[in-house]
PDB file of C-alpha atoms in Angstrom:
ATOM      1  CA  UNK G1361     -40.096 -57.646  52.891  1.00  0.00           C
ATOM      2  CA  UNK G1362     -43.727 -56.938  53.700  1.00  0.00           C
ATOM      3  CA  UNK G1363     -46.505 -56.969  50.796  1.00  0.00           C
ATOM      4  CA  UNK G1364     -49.779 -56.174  50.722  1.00  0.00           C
ATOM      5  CA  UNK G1365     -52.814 -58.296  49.872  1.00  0.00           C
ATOM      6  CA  UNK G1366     -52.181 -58.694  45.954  1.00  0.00           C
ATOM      7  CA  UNK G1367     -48.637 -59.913  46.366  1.00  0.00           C
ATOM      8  CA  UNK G1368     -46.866 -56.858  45.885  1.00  0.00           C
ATOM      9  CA  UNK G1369     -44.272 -55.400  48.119  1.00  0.00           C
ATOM     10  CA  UNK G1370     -45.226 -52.517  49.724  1.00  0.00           C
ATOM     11  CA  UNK G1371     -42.113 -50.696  49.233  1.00  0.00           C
ATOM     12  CA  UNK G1372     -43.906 -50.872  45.182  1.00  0.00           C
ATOM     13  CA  UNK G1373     -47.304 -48.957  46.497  1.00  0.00           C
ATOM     14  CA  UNK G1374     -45.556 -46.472  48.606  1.00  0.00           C
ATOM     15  CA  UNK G1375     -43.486 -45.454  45.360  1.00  0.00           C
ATOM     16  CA  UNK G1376     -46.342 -45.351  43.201  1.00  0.00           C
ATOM     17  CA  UNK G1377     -48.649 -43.078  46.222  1.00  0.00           C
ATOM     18  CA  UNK G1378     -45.322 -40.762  45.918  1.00  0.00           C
ATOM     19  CA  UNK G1379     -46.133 -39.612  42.075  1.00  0.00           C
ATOM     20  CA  UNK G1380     -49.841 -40.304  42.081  1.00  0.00           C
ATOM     21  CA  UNK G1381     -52.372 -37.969  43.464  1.00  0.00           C
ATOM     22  CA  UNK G1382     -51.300 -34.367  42.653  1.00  0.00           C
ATOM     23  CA  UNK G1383     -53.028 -31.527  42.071  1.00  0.00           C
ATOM     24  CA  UNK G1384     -50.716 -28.888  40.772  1.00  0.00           C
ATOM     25  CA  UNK G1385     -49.510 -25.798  41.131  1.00  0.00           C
ATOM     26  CA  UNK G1386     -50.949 -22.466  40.119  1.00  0.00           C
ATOM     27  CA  UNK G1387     -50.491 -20.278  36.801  1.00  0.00           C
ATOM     28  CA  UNK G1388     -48.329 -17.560  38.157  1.00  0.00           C
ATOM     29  CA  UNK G1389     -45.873 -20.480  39.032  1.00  0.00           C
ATOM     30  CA  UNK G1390     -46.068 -22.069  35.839  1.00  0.00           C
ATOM     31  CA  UNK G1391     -45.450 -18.615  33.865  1.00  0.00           C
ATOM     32  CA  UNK G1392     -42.363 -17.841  36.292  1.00  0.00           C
ATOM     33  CA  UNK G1393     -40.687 -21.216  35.676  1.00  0.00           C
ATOM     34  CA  UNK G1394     -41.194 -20.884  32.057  1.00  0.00           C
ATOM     35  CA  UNK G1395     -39.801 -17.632  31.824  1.00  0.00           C
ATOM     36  CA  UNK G1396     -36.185 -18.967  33.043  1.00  0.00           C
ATOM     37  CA  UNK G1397     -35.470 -20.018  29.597  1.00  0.00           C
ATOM     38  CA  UNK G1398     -35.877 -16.124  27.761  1.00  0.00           C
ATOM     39  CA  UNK G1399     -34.161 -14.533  30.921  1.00  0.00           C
ATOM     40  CA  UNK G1400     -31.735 -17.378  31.108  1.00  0.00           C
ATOM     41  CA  UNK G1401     -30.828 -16.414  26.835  1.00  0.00           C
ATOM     42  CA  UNK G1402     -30.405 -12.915  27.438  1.00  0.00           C
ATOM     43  CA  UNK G1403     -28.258 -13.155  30.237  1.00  0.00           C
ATOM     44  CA  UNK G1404     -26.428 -15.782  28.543  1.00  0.00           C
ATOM     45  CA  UNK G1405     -26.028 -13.676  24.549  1.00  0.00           C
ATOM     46  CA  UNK G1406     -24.675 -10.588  27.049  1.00  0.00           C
ATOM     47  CA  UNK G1407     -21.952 -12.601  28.565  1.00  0.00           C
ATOM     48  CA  UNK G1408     -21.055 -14.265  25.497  1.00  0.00           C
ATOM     49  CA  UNK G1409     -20.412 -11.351  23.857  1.00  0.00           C
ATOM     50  CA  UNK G1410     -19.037  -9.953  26.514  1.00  0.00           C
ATOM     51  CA  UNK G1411     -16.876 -12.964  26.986  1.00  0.00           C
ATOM     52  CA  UNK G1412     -16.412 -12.282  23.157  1.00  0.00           C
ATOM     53  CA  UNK G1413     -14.907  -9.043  23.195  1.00  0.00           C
ATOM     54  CA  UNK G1414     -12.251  -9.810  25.453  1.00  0.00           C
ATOM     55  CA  UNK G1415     -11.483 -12.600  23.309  1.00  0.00           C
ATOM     56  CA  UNK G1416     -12.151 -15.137  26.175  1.00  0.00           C
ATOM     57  CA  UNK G1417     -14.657 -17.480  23.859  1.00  0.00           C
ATOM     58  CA  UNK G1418     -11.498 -18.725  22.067  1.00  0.00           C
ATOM     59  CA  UNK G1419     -11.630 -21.479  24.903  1.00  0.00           C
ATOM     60  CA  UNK G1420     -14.614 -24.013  24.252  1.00  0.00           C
ATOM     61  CA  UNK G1421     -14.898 -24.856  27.818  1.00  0.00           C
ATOM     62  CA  UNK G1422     -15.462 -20.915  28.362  1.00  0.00           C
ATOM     63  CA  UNK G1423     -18.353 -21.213  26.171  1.00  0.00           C
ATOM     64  CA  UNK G1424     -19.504 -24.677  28.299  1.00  0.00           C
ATOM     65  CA  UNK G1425     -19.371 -22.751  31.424  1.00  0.00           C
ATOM     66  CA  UNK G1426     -20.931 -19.591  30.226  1.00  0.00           C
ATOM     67  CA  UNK G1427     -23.776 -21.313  29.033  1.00  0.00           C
ATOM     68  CA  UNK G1428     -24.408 -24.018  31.999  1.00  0.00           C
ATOM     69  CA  UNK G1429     -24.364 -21.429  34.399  1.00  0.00           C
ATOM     70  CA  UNK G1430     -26.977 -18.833  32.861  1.00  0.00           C
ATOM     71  CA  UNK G1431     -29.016 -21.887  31.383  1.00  0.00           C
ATOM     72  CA  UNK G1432     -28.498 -25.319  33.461  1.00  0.00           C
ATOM     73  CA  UNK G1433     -28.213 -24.065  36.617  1.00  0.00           C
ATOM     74  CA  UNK G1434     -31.709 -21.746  37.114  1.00  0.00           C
ATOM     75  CA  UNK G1435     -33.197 -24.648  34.761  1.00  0.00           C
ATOM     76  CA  UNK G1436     -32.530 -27.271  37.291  1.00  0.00           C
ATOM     77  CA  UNK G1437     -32.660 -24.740  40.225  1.00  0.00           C
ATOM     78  CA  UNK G1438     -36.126 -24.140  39.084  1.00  0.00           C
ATOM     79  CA  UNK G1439     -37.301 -27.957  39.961  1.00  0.00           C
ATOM     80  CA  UNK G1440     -36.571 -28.054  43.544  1.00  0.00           C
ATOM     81  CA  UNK G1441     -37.552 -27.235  46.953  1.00  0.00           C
ATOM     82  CA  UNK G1442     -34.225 -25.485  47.181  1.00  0.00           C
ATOM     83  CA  UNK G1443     -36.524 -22.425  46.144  1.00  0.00           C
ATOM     84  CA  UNK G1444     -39.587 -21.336  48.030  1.00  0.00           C
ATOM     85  CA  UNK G1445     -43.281 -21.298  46.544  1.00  0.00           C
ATOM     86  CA  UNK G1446     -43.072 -18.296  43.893  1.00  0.00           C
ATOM     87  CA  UNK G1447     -41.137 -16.372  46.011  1.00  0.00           C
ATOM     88  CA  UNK G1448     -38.295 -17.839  45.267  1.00  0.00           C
ATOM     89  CA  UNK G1449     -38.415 -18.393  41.497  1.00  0.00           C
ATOM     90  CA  UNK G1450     -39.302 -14.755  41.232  1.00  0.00           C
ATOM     91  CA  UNK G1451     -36.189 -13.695  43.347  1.00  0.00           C
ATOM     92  CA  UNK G1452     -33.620 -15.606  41.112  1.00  0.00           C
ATOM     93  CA  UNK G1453     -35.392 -14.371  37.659  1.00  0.00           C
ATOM     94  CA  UNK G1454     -34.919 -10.862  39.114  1.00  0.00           C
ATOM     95  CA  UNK G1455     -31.364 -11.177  40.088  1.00  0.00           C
ATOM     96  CA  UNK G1456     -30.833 -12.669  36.609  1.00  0.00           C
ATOM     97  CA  UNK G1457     -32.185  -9.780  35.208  1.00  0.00           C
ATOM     98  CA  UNK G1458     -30.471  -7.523  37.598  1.00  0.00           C
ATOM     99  CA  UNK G1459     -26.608  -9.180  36.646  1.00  0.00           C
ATOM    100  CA  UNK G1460     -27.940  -9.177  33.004  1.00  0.00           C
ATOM    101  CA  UNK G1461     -28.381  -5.277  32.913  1.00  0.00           C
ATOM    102  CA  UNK G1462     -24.802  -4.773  34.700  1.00  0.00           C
ATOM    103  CA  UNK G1463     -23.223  -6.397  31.674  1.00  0.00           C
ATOM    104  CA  UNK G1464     -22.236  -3.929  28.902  1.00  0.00           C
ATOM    105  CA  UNK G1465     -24.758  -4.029  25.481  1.00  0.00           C
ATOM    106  CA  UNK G1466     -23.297  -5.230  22.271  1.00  0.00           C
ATOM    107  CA  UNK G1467     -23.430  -2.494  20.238  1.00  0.00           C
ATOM    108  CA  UNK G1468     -22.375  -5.011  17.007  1.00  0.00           C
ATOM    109  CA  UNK G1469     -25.456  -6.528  15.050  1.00  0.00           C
ATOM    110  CA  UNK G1470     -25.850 -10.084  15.008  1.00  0.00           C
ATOM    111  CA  UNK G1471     -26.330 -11.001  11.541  1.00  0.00           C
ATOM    112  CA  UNK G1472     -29.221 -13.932  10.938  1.00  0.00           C
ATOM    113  CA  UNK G1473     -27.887 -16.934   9.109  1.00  0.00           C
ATOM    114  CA  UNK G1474     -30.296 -17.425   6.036  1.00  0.00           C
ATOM    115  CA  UNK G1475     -28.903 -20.818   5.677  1.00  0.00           C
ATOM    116  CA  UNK G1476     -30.752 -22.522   8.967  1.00  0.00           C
ATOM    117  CA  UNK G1477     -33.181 -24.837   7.518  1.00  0.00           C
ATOM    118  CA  UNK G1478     -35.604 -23.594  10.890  1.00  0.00           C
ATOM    119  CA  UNK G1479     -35.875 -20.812  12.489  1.00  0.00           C
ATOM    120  CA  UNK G1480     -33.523 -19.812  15.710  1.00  0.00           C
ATOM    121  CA  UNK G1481     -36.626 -19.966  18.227  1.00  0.00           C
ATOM    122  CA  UNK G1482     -37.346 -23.251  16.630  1.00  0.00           C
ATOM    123  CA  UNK G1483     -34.405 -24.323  18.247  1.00  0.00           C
ATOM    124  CA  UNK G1484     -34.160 -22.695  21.157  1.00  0.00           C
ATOM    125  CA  UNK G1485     -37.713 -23.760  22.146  1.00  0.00           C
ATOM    126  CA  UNK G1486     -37.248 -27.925  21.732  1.00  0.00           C
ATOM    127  CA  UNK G1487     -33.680 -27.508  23.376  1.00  0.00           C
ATOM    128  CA  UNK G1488     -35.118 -25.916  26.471  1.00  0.00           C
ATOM    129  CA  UNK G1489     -38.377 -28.647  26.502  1.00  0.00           C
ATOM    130  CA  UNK G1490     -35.554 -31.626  26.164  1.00  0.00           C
ATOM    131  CA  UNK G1491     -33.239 -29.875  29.125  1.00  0.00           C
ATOM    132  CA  UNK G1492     -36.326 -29.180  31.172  1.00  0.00           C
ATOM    133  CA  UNK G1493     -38.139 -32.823  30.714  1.00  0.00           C
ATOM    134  CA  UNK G1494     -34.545 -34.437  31.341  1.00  0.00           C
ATOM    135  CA  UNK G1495     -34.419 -33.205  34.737  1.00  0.00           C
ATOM    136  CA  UNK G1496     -37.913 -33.113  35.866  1.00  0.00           C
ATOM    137  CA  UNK G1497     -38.551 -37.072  34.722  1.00  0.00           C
ATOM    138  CA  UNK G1498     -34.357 -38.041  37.004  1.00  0.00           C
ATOM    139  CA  UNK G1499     -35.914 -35.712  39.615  1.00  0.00           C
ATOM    140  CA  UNK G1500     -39.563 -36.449  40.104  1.00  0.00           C
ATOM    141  CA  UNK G1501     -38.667 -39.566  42.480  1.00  0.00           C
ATOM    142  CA  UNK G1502     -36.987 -37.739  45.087  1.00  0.00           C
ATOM    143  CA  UNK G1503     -38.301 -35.732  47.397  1.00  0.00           C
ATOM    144  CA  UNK G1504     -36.030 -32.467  46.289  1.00  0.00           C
ATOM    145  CA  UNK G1505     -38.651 -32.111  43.284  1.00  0.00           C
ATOM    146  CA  UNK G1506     -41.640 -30.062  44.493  1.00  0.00           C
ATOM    147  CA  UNK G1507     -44.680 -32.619  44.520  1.00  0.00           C
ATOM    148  CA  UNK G1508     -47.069 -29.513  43.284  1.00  0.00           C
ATOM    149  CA  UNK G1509     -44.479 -30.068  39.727  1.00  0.00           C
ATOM    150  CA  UNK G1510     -45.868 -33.818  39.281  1.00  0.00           C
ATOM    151  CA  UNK G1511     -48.612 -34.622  36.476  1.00  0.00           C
ATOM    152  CA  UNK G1512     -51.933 -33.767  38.103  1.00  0.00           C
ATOM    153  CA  UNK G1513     -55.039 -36.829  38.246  1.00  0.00           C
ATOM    154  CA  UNK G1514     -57.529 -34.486  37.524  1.00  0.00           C
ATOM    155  CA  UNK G1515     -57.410 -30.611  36.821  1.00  0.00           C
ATOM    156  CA  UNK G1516     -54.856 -28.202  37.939  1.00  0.00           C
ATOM    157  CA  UNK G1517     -51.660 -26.616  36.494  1.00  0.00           C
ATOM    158  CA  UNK G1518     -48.898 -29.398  36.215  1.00  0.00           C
ATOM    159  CA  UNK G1519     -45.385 -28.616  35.308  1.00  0.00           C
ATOM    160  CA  UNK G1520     -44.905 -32.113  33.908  1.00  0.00           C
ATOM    161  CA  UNK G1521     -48.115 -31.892  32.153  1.00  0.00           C
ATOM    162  CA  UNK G1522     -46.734 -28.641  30.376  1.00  0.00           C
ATOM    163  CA  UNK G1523     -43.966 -30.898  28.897  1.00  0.00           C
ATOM    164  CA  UNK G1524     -45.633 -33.287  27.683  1.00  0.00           C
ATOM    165  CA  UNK G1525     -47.379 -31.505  25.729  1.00  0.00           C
ATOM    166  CA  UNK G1526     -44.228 -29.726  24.715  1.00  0.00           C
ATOM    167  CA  UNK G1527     -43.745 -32.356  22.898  1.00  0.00           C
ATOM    168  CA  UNK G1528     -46.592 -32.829  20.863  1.00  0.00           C
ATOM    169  CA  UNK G1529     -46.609 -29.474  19.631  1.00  0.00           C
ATOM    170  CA  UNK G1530     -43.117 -29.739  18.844  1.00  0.00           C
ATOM    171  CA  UNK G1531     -43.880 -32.619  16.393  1.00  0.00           C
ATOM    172  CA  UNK G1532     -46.494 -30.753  14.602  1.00  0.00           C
ATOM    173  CA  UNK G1533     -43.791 -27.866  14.125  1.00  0.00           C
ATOM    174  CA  UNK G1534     -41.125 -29.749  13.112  1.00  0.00           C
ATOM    175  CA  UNK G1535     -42.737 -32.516  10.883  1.00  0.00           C
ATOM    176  CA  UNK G1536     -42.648 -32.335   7.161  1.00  0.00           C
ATOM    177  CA  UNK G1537     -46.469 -33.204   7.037  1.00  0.00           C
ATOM    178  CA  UNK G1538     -47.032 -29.633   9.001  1.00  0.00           C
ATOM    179  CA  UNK G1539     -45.473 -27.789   6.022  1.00  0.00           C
ATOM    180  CA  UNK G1540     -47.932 -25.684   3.490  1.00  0.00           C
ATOM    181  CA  UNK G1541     -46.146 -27.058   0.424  1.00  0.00           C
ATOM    182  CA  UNK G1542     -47.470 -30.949   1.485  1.00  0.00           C
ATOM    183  CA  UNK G1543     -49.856 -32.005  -1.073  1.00  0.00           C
ATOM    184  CA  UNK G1544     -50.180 -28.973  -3.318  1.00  0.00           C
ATOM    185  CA  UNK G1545     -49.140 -31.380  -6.311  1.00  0.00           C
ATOM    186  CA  UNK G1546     -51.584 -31.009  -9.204  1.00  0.00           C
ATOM    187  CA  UNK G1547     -51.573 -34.148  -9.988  1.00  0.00           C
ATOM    188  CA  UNK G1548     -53.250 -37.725  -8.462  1.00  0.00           C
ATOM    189  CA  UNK G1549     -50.163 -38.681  -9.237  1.00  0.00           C
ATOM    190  CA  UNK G1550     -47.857 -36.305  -7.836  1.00  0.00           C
ATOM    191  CA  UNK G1551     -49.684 -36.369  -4.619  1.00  0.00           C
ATOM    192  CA  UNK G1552     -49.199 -40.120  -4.244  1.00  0.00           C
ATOM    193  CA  UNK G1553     -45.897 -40.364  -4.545  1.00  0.00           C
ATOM    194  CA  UNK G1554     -45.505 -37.138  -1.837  1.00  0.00           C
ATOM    195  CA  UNK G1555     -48.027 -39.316  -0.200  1.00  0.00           C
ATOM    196  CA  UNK G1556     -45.900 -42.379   0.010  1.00  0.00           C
ATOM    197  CA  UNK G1557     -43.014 -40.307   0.720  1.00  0.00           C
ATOM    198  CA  UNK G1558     -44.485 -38.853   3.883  1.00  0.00           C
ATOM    199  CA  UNK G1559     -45.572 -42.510   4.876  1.00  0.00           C
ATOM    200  CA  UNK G1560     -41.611 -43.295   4.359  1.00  0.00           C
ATOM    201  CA  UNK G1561     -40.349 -40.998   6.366  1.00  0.00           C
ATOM    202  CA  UNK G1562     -42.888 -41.360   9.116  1.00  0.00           C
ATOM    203  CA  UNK G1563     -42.338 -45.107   9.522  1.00  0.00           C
ATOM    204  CA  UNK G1564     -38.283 -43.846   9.531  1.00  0.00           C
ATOM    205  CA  UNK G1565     -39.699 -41.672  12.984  1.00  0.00           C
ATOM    206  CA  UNK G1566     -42.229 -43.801  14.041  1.00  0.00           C
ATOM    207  CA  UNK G1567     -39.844 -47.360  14.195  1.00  0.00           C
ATOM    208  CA  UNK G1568     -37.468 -45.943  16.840  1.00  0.00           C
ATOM    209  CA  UNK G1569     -40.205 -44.681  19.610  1.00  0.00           C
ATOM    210  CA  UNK G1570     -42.092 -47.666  19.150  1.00  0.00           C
ATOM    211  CA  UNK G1571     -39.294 -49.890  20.335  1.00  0.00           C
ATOM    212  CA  UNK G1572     -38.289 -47.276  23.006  1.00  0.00           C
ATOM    213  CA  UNK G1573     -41.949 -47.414  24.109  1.00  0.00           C
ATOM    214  CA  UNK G1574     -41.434 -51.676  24.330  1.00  0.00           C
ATOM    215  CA  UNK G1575     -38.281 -51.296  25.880  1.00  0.00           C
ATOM    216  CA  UNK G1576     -39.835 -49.045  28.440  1.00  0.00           C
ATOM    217  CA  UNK G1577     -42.591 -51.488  29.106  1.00  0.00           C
ATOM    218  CA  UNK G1578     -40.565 -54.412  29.102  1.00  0.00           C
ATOM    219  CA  UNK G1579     -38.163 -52.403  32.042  1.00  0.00           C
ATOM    220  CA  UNK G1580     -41.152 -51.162  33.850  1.00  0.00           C
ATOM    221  CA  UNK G1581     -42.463 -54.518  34.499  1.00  0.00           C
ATOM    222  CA  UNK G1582     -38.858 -56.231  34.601  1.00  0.00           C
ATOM    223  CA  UNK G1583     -37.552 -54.032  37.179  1.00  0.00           C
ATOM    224  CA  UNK G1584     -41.151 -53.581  39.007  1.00  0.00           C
ATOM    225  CA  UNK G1585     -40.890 -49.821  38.399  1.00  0.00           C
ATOM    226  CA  UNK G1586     -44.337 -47.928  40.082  1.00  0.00           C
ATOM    227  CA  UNK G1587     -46.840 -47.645  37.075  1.00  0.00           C
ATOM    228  CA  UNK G1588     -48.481 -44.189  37.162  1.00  0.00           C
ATOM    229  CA  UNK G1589     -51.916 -46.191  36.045  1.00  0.00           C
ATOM    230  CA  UNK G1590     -53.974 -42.915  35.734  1.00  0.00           C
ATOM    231  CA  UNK G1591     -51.377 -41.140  33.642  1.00  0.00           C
ATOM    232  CA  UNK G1592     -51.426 -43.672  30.264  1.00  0.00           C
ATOM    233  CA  UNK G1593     -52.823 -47.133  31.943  1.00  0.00           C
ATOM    234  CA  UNK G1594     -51.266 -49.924  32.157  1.00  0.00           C
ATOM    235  CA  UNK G1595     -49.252 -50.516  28.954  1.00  0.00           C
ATOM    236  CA  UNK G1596     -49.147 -47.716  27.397  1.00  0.00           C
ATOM    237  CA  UNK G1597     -47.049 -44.797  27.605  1.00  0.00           C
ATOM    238  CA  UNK G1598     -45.692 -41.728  25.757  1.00  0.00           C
ATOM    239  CA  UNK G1599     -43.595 -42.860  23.407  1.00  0.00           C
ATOM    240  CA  UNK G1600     -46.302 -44.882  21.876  1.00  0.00           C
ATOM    241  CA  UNK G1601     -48.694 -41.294  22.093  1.00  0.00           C
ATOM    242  CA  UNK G1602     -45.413 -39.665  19.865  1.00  0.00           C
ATOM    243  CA  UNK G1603     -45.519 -42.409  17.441  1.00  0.00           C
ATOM    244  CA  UNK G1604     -49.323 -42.480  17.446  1.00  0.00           C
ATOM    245  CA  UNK G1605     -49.797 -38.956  16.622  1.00  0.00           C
ATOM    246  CA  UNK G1606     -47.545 -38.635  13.660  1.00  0.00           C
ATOM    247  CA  UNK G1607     -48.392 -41.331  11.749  1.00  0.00           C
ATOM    248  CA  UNK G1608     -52.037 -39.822  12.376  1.00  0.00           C
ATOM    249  CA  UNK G1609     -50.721 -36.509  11.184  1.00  0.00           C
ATOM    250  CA  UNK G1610     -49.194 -38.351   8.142  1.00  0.00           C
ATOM    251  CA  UNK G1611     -53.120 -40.079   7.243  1.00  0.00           C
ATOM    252  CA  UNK G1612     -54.811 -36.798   7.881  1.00  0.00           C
ATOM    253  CA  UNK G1613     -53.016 -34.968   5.529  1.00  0.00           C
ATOM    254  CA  UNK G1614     -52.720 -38.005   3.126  1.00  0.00           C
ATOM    255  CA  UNK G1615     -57.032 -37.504   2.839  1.00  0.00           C
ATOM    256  CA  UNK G1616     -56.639 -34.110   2.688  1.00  0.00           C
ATOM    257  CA  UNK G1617     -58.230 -34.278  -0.820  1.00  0.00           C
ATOM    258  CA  UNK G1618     -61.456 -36.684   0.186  1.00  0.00           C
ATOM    259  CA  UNK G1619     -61.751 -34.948   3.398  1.00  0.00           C
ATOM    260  CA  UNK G1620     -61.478 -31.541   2.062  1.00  0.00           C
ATOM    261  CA  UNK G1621     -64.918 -31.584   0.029  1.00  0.00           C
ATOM    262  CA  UNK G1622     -67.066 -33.182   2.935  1.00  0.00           C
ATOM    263  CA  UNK G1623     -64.976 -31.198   6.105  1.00  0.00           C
ATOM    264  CA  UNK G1624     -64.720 -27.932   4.094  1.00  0.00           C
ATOM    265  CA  UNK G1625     -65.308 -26.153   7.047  1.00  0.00           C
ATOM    266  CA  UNK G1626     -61.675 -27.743   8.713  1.00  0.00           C
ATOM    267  CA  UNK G1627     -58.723 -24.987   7.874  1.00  0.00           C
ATOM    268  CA  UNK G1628     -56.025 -27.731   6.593  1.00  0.00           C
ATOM    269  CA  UNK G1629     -53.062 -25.801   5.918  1.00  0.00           C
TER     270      UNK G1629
END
């Protein structure tokens, strides 16, 4: 096997060339790949309840089917060259739209359950980032994933960028340090203990990605996998940015009370 002047094969640098150096894509693309996930939920609730009426959803693999065809499909549809630049995105929304409107209206109301700890969009929203990120990170080292998707180097629209941070904001919504009840104890000693709590329960979030984020290092390096340098450096990578930011979410509300009277000008809650 050839190699070039460091040592490494060259098979290695021509890997790493294939996700480095993007630019992006443009907004309108961005927007139209996002909006497969609200399209893709109304076209799915209309056959459900379709599917519903004529007593059909009895069957779980129905259900399965209903939902990886109006969901999985235009998600991972979405992420390849199988559809032209914007052109084609735009054409399959519209015929989603176009079969949605053909299917009958439920003319029952769907009744909110008050019981759900968070709210349905809550959901909805980190199920669709997980799907989405799933198939992007499989897909983005073959050539069937659009190269405009990849994480741009310097400015641009990135697709991959968007999930990322996805992610972040999706910590901040669903971490009990976000919440406006943290640290309205009106006591020193009440807000220690919530203090130490929120430590506890950070460290119970925080333990698992940091030994994801060694196991991915450890693999990277093992199996010689093509280090996107640019993107987190050499040793780091996200994992360790999840873990990082919540236990620094965890601190900065812990000083909420010292910090308040200096920063006073910083909206906390």
């Amino acid at each position: 096997m050839s190699s070039n002047n460091d040592g490494t094969p060259r098979k290695y640098h021509d890997k790493e060339a294939f996700v480095t150096g993007h630019s992006g894509t443009t907004a309108h693309e961005i927007l139209l790949l996002c909006l497969v996930v609200p399209i893709g939920l109304h076209f799915y609730n209309k056959l459900h309840t379709l599917a519903g009426r004529s007593h059909v959803t009895s069957s779980v693999w129905v259900g399965i089917a209903i939902e990886f065809m109006t969901l999985m499909v235009p998600m991972l549809l979405m992420q390849t060259e199988l559809l032209p630049y914007v052109r084609g995105p735009l054409i399959l929304l519209m015929e989603m739209l176009i079969f949605a409107s053909v299917v009958p209206n439920n003319t029952t109301p769907t009744q909110d359950d008050d019981n759900n700890r968070r709210p349905a969009f809550l959901s909805i929203h980190r199920s669709s980032v997980y799907i989405l990120t799933t198939i992007a990170i499989l897909a983005v080292d073959f050539p069937i994933f659009p190269r405009r998707f990849c994480k741009t180097e310097v400015g641009g629209y990135g697709w991959m960028d968007l999930g990322a941070a996805s992610f972040i904001i999706i910590a901040g919504l669903t971490s009990a340090a976000s919440s406006s009840s943290y640290g309205d104890a009106s006591t020193s000693n009440q807000t220690s203990v919530k203090s130490i709590a929120s430590w506890k329960r950070a460290m119970k979030k925080c333990t698992p990605l940091i030994v994801i984020g060694f196991v991915r290092l450890a693999t990277n390096k093992g199996l010689e996998y093509q280090e996107h340098v640019s993107e987190y450096g050499v040793h780091w990578n996200f994992f360790f940015t999840l873990c990082f930011v919540e236990g620094f979410m965890v601190l900065w509300r812990s000083r909420k009370n010292s910090l308040g009277n200096t920063f006073s000008f910083i909206p906390f809650d």
